Coordinates of C-alpha atoms and ligand atoms in Angstrom, one line a residue:
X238 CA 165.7 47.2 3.7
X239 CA 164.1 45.9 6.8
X240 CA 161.3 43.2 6.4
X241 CA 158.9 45.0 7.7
X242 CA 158.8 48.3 5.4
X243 CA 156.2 47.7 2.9
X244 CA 156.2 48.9 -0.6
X245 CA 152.7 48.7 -2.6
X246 CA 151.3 45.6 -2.5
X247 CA 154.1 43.8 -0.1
X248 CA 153.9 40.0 -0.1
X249 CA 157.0 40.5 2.4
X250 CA 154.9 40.2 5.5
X251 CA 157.2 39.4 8.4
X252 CA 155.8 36.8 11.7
X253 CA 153.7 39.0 14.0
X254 CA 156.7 37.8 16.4
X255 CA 159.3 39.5 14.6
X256 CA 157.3 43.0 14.6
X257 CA 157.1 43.0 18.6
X258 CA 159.3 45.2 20.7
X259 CA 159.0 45.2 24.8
X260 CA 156.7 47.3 26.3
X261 CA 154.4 48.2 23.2
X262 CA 150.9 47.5 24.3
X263 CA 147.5 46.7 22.1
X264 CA 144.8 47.4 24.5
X265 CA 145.7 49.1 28.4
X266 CA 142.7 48.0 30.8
X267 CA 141.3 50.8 33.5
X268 CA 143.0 50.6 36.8
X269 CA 140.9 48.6 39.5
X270 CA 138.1 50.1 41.3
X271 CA 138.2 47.2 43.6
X272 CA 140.8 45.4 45.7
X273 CA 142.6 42.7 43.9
X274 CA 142.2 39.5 45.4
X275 CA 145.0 36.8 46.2
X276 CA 144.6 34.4 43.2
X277 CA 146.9 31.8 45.5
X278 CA 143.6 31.6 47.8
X279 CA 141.4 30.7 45.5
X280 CA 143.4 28.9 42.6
X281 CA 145.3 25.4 43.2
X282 CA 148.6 25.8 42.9
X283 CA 149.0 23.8 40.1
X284 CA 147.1 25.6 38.0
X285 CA 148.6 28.5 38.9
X286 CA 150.3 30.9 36.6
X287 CA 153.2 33.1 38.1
X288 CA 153.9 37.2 37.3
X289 CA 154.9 37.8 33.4
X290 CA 155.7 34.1 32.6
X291 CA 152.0 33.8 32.1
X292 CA 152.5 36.2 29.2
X293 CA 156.1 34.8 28.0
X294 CA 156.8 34.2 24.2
X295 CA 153.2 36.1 23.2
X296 CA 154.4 39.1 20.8
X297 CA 154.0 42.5 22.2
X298 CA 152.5 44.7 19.5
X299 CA 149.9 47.6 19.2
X300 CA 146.3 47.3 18.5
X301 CA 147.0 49.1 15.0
X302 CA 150.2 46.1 14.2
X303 CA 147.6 43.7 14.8
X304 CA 144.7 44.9 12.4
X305 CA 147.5 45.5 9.5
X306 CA 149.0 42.1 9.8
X307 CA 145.9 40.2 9.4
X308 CA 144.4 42.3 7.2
X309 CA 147.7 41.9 5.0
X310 CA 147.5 38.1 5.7
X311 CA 143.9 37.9 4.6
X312 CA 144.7 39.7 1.3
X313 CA 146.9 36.5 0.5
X314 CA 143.8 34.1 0.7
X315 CA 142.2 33.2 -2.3
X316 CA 138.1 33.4 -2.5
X317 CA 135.2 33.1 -4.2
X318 CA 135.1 36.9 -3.8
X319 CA 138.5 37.6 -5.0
X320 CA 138.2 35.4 -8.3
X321 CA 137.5 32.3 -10.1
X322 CA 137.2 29.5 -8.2
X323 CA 136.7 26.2 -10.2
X324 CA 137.8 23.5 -7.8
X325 CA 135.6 20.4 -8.2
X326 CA 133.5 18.5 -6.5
X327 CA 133.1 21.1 -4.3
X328 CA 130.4 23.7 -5.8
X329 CA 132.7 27.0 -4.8
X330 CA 129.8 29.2 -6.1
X331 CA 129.4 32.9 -4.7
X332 CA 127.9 33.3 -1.4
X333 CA 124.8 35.9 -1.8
X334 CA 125.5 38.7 1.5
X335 CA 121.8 38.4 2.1
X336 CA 122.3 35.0 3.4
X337 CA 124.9 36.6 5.7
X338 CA 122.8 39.3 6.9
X339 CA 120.2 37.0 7.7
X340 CA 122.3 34.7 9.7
X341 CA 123.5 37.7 11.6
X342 CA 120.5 38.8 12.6
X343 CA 120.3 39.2 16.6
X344 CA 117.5 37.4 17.2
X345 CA 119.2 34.1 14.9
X346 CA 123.0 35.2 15.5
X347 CA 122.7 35.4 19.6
X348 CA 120.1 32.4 20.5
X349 CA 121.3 29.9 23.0
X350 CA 121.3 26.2 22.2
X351 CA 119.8 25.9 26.0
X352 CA 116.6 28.5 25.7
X353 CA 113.6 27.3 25.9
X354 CA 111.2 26.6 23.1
X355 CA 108.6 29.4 23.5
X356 CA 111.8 31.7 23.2
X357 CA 112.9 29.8 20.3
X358 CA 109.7 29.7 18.0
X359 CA 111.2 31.9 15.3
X360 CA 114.3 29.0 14.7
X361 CA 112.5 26.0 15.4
X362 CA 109.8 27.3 12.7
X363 CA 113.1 28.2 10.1
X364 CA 114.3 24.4 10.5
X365 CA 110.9 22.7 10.4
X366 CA 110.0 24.6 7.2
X367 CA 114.0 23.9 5.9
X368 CA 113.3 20.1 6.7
X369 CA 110.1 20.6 4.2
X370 CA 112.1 22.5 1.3
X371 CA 115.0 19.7 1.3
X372 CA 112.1 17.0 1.6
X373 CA 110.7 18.7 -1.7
X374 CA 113.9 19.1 -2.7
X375 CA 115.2 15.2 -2.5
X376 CA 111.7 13.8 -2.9
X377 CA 112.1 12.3 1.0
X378 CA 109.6 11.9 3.9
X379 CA 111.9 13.4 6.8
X380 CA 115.2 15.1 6.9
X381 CA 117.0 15.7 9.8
X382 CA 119.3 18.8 10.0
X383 CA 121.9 17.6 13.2
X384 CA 124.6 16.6 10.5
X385 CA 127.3 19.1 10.5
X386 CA 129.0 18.2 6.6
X387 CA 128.5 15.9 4.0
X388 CA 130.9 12.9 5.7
X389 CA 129.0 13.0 8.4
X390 CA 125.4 12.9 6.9
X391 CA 126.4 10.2 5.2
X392 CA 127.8 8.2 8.8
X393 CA 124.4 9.1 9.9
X394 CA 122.6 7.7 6.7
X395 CA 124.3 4.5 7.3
X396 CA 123.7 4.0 11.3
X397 CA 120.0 4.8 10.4
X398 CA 120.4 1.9 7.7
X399 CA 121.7 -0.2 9.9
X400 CA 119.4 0.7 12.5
X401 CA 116.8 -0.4 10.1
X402 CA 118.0 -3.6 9.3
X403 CA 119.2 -4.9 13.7
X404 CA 114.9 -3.8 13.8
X405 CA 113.8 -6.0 11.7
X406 CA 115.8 -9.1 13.6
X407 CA 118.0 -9.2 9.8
X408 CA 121.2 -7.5 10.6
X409 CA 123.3 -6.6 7.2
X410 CA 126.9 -6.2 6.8
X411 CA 128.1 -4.7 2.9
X412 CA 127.7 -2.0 1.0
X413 CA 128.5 -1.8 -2.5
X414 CA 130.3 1.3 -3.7
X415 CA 131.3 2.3 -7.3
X416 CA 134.6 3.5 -8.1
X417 CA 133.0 6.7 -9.3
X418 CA 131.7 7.1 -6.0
X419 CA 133.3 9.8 -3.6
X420 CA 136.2 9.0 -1.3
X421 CA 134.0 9.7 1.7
X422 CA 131.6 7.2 0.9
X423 CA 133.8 3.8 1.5
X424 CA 135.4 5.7 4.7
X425 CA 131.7 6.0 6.3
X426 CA 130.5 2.7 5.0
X427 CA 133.7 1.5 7.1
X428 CA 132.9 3.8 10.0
X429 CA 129.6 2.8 10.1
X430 CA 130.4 -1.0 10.6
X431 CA 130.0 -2.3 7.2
X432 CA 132.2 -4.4 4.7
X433 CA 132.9 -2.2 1.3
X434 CA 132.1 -4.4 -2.2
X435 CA 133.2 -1.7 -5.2
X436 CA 131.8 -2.2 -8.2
X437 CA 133.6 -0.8 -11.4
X438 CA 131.6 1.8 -14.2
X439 CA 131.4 0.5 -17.4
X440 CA 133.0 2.0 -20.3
X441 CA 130.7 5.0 -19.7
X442 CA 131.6 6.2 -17.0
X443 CA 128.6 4.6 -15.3
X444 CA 127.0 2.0 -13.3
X445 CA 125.0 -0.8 -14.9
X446 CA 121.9 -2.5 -13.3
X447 CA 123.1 -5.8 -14.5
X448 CA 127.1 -5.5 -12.8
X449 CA 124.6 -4.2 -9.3
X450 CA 122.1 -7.3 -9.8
X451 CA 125.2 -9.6 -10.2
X452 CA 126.6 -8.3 -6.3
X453 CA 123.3 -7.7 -4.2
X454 CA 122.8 -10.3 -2.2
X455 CA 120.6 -10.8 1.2
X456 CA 124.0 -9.2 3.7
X457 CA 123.8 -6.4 1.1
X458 CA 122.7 -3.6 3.3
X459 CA 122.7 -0.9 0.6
X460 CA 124.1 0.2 -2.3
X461 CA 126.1 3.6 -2.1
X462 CA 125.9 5.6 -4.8
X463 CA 127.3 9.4 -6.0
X464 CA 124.7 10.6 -8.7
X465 CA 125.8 12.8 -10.3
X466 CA 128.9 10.6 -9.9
X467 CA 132.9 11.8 -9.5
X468 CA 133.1 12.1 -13.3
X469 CA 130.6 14.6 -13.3
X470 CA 128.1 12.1 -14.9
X471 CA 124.4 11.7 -14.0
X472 CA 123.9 7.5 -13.3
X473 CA 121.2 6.8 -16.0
X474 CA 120.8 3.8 -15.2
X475 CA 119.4 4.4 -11.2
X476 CA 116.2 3.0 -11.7
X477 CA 116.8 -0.1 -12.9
X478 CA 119.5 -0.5 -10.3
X479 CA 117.2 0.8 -7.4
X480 CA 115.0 -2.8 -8.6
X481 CA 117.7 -4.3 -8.6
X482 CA 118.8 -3.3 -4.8
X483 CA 115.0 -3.1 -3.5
X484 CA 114.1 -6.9 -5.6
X485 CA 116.8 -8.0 -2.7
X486 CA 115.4 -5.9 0.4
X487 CA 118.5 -3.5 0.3
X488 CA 118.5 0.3 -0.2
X489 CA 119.3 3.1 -2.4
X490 CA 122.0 5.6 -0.6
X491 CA 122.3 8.5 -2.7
X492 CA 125.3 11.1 -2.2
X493 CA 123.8 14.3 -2.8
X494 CA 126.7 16.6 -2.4
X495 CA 126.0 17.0 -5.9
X496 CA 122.6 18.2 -6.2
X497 CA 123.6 21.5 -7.3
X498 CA 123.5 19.9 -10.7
X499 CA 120.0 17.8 -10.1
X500 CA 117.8 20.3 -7.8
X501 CA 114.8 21.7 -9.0
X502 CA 114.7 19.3 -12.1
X503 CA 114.3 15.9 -11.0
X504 CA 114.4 14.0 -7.5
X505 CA 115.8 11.5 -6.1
X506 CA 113.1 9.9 -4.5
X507 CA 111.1 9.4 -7.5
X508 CA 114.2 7.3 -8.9
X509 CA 113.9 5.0 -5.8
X510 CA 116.9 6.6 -3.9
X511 CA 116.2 5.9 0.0
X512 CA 118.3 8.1 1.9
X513 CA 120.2 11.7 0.5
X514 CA 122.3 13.5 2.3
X515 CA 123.0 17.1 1.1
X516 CA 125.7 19.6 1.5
X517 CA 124.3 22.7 2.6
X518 CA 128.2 24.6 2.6
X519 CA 127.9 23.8 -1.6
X520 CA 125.0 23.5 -2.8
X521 CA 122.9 26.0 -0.3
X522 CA 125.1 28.9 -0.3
X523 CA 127.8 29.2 2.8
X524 CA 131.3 30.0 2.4
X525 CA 133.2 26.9 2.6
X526 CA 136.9 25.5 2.2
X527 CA 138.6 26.9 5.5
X528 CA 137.5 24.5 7.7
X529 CA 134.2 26.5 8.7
X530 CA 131.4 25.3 9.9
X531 CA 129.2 23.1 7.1
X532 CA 125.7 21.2 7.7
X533 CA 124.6 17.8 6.0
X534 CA 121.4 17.5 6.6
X535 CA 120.0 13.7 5.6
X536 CA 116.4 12.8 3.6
X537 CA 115.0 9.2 4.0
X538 CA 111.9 7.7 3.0
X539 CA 109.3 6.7 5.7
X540 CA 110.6 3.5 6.4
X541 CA 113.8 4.5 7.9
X542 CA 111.8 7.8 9.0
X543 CA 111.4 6.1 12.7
X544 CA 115.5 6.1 13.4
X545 CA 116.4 10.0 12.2
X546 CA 118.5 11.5 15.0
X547 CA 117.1 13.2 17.5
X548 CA 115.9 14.8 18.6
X549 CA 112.7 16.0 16.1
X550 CA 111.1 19.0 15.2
X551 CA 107.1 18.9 15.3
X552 CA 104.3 21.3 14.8
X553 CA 100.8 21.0 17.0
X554 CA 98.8 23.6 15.8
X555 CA 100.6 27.0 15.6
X556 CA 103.5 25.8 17.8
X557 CA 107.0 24.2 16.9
X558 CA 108.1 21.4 20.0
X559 CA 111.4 19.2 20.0
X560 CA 110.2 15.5 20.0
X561 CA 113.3 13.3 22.2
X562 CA 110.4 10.4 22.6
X563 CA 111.3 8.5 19.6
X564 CA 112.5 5.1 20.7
X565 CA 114.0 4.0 17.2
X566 CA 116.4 7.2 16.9
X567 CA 120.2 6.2 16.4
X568 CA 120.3 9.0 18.8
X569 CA 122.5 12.7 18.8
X570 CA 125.1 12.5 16.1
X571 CA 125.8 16.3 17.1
X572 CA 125.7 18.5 20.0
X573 CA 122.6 20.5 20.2
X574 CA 120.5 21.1 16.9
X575 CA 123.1 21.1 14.0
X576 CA 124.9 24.1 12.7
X577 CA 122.1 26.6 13.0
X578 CA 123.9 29.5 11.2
X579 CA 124.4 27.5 7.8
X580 CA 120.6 26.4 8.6
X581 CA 119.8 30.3 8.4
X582 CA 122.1 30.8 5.1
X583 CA 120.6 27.7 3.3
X584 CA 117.2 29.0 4.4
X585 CA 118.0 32.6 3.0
X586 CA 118.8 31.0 -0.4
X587 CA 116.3 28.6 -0.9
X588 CA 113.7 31.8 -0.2
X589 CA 115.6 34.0 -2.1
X590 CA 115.8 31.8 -5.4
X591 CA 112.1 30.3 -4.8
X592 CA 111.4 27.0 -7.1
X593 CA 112.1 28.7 -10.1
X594 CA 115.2 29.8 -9.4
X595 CA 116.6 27.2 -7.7
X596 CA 116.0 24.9 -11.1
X597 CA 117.9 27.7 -12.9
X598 CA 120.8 27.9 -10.9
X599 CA 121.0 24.0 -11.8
X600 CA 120.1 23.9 -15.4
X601 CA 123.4 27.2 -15.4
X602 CA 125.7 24.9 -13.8
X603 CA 125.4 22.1 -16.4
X604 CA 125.6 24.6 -19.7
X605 CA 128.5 26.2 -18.3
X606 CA 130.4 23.1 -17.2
X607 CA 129.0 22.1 -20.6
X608 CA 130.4 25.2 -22.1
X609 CA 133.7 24.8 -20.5
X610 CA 133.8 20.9 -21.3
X611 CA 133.4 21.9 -25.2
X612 CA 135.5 25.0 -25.5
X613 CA 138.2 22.6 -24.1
X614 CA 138.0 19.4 -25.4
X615 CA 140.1 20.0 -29.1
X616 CA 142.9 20.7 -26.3
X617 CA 143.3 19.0 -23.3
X618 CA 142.2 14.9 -23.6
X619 CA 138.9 14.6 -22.4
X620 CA 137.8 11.0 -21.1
X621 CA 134.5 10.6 -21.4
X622 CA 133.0 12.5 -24.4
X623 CA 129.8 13.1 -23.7
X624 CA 127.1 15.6 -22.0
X625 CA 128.0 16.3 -18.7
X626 CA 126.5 17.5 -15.8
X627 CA 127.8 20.2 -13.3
X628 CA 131.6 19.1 -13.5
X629 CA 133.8 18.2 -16.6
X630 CA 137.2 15.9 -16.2
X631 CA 140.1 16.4 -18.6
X632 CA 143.3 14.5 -18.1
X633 CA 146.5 15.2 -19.0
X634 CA 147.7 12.7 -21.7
X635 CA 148.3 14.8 -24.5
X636 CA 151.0 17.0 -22.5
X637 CA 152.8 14.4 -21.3
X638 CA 154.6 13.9 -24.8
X639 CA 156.5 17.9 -23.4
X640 CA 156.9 16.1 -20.0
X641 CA 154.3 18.4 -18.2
X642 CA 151.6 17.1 -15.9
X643 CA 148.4 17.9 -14.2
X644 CA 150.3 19.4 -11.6
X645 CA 152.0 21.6 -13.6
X646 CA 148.9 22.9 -15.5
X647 CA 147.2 23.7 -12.1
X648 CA 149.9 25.7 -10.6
X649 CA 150.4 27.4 -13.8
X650 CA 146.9 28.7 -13.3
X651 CA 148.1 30.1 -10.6
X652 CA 150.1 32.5 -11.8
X653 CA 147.0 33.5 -13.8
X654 CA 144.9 34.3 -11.3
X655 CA 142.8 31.4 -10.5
X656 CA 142.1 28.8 -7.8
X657 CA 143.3 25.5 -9.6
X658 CA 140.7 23.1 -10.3
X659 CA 140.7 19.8 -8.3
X660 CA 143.3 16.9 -9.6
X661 CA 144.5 13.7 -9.7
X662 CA 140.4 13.1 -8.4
X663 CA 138.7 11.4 -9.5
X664 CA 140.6 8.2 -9.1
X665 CA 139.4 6.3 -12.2
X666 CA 140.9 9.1 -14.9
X667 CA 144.7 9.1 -14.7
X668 CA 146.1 12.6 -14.2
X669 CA 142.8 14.0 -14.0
X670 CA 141.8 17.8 -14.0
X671 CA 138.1 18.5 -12.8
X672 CA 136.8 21.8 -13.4
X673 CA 133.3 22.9 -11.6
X674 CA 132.5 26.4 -12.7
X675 CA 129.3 26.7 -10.8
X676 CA 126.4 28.7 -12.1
X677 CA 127.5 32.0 -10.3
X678 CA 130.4 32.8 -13.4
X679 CA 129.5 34.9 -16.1
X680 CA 129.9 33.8 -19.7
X681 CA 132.9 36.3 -19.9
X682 CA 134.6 34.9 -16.9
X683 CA 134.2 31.4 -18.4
X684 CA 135.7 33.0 -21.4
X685 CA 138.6 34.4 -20.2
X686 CA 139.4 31.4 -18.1
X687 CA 139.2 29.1 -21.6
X688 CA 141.7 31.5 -23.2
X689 CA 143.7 30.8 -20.2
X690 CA 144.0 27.4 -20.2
X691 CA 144.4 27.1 -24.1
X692 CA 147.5 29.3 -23.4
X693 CA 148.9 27.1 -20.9
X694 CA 148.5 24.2 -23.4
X695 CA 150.4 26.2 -25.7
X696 CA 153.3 26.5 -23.6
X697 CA 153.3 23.6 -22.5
X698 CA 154.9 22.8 -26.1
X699 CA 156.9 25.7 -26.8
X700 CA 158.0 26.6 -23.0
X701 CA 157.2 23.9 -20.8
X702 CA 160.0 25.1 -18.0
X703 CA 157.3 27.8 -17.5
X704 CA 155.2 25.4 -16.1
X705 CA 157.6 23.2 -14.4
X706 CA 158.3 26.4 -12.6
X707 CA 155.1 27.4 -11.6
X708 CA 154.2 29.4 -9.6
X709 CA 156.4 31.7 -10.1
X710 CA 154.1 35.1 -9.0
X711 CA 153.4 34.0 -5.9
X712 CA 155.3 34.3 -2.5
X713 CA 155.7 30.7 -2.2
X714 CA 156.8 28.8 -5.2
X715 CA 156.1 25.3 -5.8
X716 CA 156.0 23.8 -2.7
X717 CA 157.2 20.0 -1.1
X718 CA 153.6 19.2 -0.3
X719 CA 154.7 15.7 0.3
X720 CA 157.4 16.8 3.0
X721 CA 154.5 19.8 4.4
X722 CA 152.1 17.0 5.0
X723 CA 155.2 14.7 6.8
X724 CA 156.9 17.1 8.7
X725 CA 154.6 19.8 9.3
X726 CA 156.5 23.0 11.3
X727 CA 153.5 23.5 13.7
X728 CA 154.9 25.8 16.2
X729 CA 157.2 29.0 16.0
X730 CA 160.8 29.2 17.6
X731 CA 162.6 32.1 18.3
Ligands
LIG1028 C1 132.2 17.3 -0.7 C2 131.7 15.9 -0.9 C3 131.6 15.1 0.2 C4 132.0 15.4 1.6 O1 131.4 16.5 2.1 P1 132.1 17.2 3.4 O2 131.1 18.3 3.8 O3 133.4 17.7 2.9 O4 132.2 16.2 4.5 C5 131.0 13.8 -0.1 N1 130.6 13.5 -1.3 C6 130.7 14.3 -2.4 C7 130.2 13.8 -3.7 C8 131.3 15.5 -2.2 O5 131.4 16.3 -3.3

């Protein structure tokens, strides 16, 4: 049968290149109604393409070729709107479509970055009023929005912290980092300038104020901290650790790509966290894992208030004006404003839920991840025993008596339907398995995802090959990631 005959449901989708034949045409343009012009007279010669060649090696297929192949390509993907998604660290929740209608509206959806501000009234007002929910939010003074994900807040956090410190004449050159902090967080200390000093959990799973009180020092620019930390863990001890940090001038960095688990109940700033950055793409509602666009926006307290990016968005009277005069400002960390679209989205949700809800959608993602954590833990080894928040880690030491792994469990799951969790993160739990189930899943999905995984426990006794094989319903099985990362085949060849 040739590749390209489907039958049902066909995984056999054949390159778009392999479909062409010569002559067949998508789209057939009107003939001119003017004269053509001599492109040699106007174009350098160089840069001059000559007859077909200018086409050569692009597949020639019909309009109706093109929709089906993508469309079949796209049924391939996995999302949060095909199934359950429980990856991580990364809050995959479901995307409300109001958020999407509202970003698409025309008068959001079509504004240009370069109209001017009495035609722009309606966004600037949605980002001011934004800026005020996530200072409410975080418990911060002034947040800007430029950021466009959570790595890149948290670059900005620091250059504002070490704005802060060349201003007052004291520059400071270490942060100190957990090792249940987030892999992002020593890369953009590094980025930023600064030496990294890690600091280990205790037993716990979390930092004390007495292993913090024993590092700060007076070159300690600030102390970097994930709360609710890697292990899905809430740092109890923050306060005591923020005197600890502030007894010695520094400051309280908080990663708050977690604050799906936190928001609405308590906040940072009233724990003596400095600067927040958030992750709108998780926490706030946008579609996120395919490289789309994301937005970090960054909360500080007033003293660092002075060097947030510009430029800033202020209100006089009834009207919203961009503020560039602010002397202090590390400057653009972004083109333009920021990602406005996930500005819109977060904005949507945030409305939508109101105070109430947003607490609710928090206090459901720590009973299901609590839910998940205790339906689980008579079967898979769980590390830290206690409450958790929005995440729970399991390892895999009691399957490797059958010689199965992690990696074996998550590509099982595959063959069950689900998006595997994330693994072998974080770094301090050997073979680690960390399952985030959001607050979007219902009871009955969480159910049916615990059978699941109690199953794949089960064979990983009786019929472990079954796993070692996985995935086996898929079009690809298991896959050389180590060579696909290497060698990557980037480009087609006839
Ligand atoms: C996702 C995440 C980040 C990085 O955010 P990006 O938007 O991917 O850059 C940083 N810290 C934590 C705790 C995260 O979960």
């Amino acid at each position: 049968m040739p590749s390209n005959v489907h039958r049902g449901f066909s995984l056999n989708e054949p390159l778009i290149f392999e479909t062409a034949s010569e002559g067949r045409k998508g789209v057939e343009p009107a003939a001119f109604d003017v004269p053509a012009a001599d492109a040699s007279k106007s174009i350098p010669a160089g840069l001059l393409r000559s007859g077909n060649d200018a086409l050569g090696g692009f597949p020639e297929v019909s309009e109706i070729d093109v929709v089906r192949h993508y469309t079949r390509l796209s049924q391939w993907n996995f999302g949060v709107d095909t199934g359950f998604y429980p990856l991580g660290s990364c809050t995959m929740k479901y995307n409300p479509k109001i958020n999407e209608s509202a970003a698409a509206l025309e008068g959001f959806a079509h504004l240009h970055p370069y109209q001017p501000e009495e035609l722009t009234q309606g966004a600037l007002q949605l980002m001011y009023e934004l800026e005020g929910y996530l200072a409410e939010i975080s418990g911060m003074d002034g947040v800007t929005l430029q950021p466009s994900a959570g790595a890149q807040g948290e670059l900005a956090g620091l250059l504002m912290i070490a704005a802060y410190f060349k201003a007052k004449g004291r520059p400071r050159h270490k942060i100190i980092i957990p090792d249940t902090a987030h892999g992002t967080n020593p890369a953009s200390s590094a980025l930023a300038g600064f030496k990294v000093v890690p600091v280990k959990s205790e037993g716990r799973g979390v930092v004390t104020a007495e292993a913090i009180a024993a590092i700060m020092d007076d070159d300690t620019a600030a102390l970097m901290l994930t709360n609710p930390n890697t292990i899905g863990l809430f740092e109890r001890n923050i306060k005591e650790i923020a005197k600890a940090v502030h007894k010695k001038g520094g400051i309280i960095y908080c990663d708050g790509a977690n604050m799906n688990a936190i928001m609405g109940i308590m906040k940072l700033g009233e724990l003596g966290v400095d600067v927040v950055q958030f992750n709108l793409h998780k926490t706030f509602s946008t579609p996120h894992g395919g490289g789309g666009p994301g937005s970090g926006p960054v909360g500080v307290k007033k003293a660092l208030v002075p060097f947030l990016p510009r430029a800033r968005i202020k209100k006089a009277g009834k009207r919203y004006r961009l503020v560039y005069d602010n002397p202090k400002s590390i400057g653009r960390v972004k083109a333009f404003y920021g990602n406005f679209g996930v500005m819109v989205k977060a904005y949507s949700y945030i409305r939508r839920m109101g105070a109430e809800g947003i607490r609710k959608a928090a206090v459901t993602a720590v009973l299901n991840a609590n839910y998940i954590k205790e339906s689980l833990k008579g079967t898979f080894h769980l590390p830290y025993d206690q409450p958790c928040m929005h995440e729970c880690v399991f390892s895999d030491k009691t399957l490797t008596q059958y010689g199965v792994s992690t990696m074996d469990v998550a590509k099982r799951l595959i063959d069950y339907g689900y998006h595997p969790p994330t693994v072998y993160f974080p770094l301090v739990v050997h073979g680690s398995i960390m399952i985030e189930p959001t607050e979007t899943e219902t009871k009955a999905t969480l159910d049916v995802f615990i059978e699941t995984m109690k199953q794949i426990a089960e064979e990983a006794k009786t019929t472990p090959d079954l796993l070692h094989n996985a995935p086996s319903n898929t079009k690809v099985g298991r896959v050389d990631e180590t060579r696909a990362a290497r060698e990557p085949v980037l480009r087609w060849r006839p």
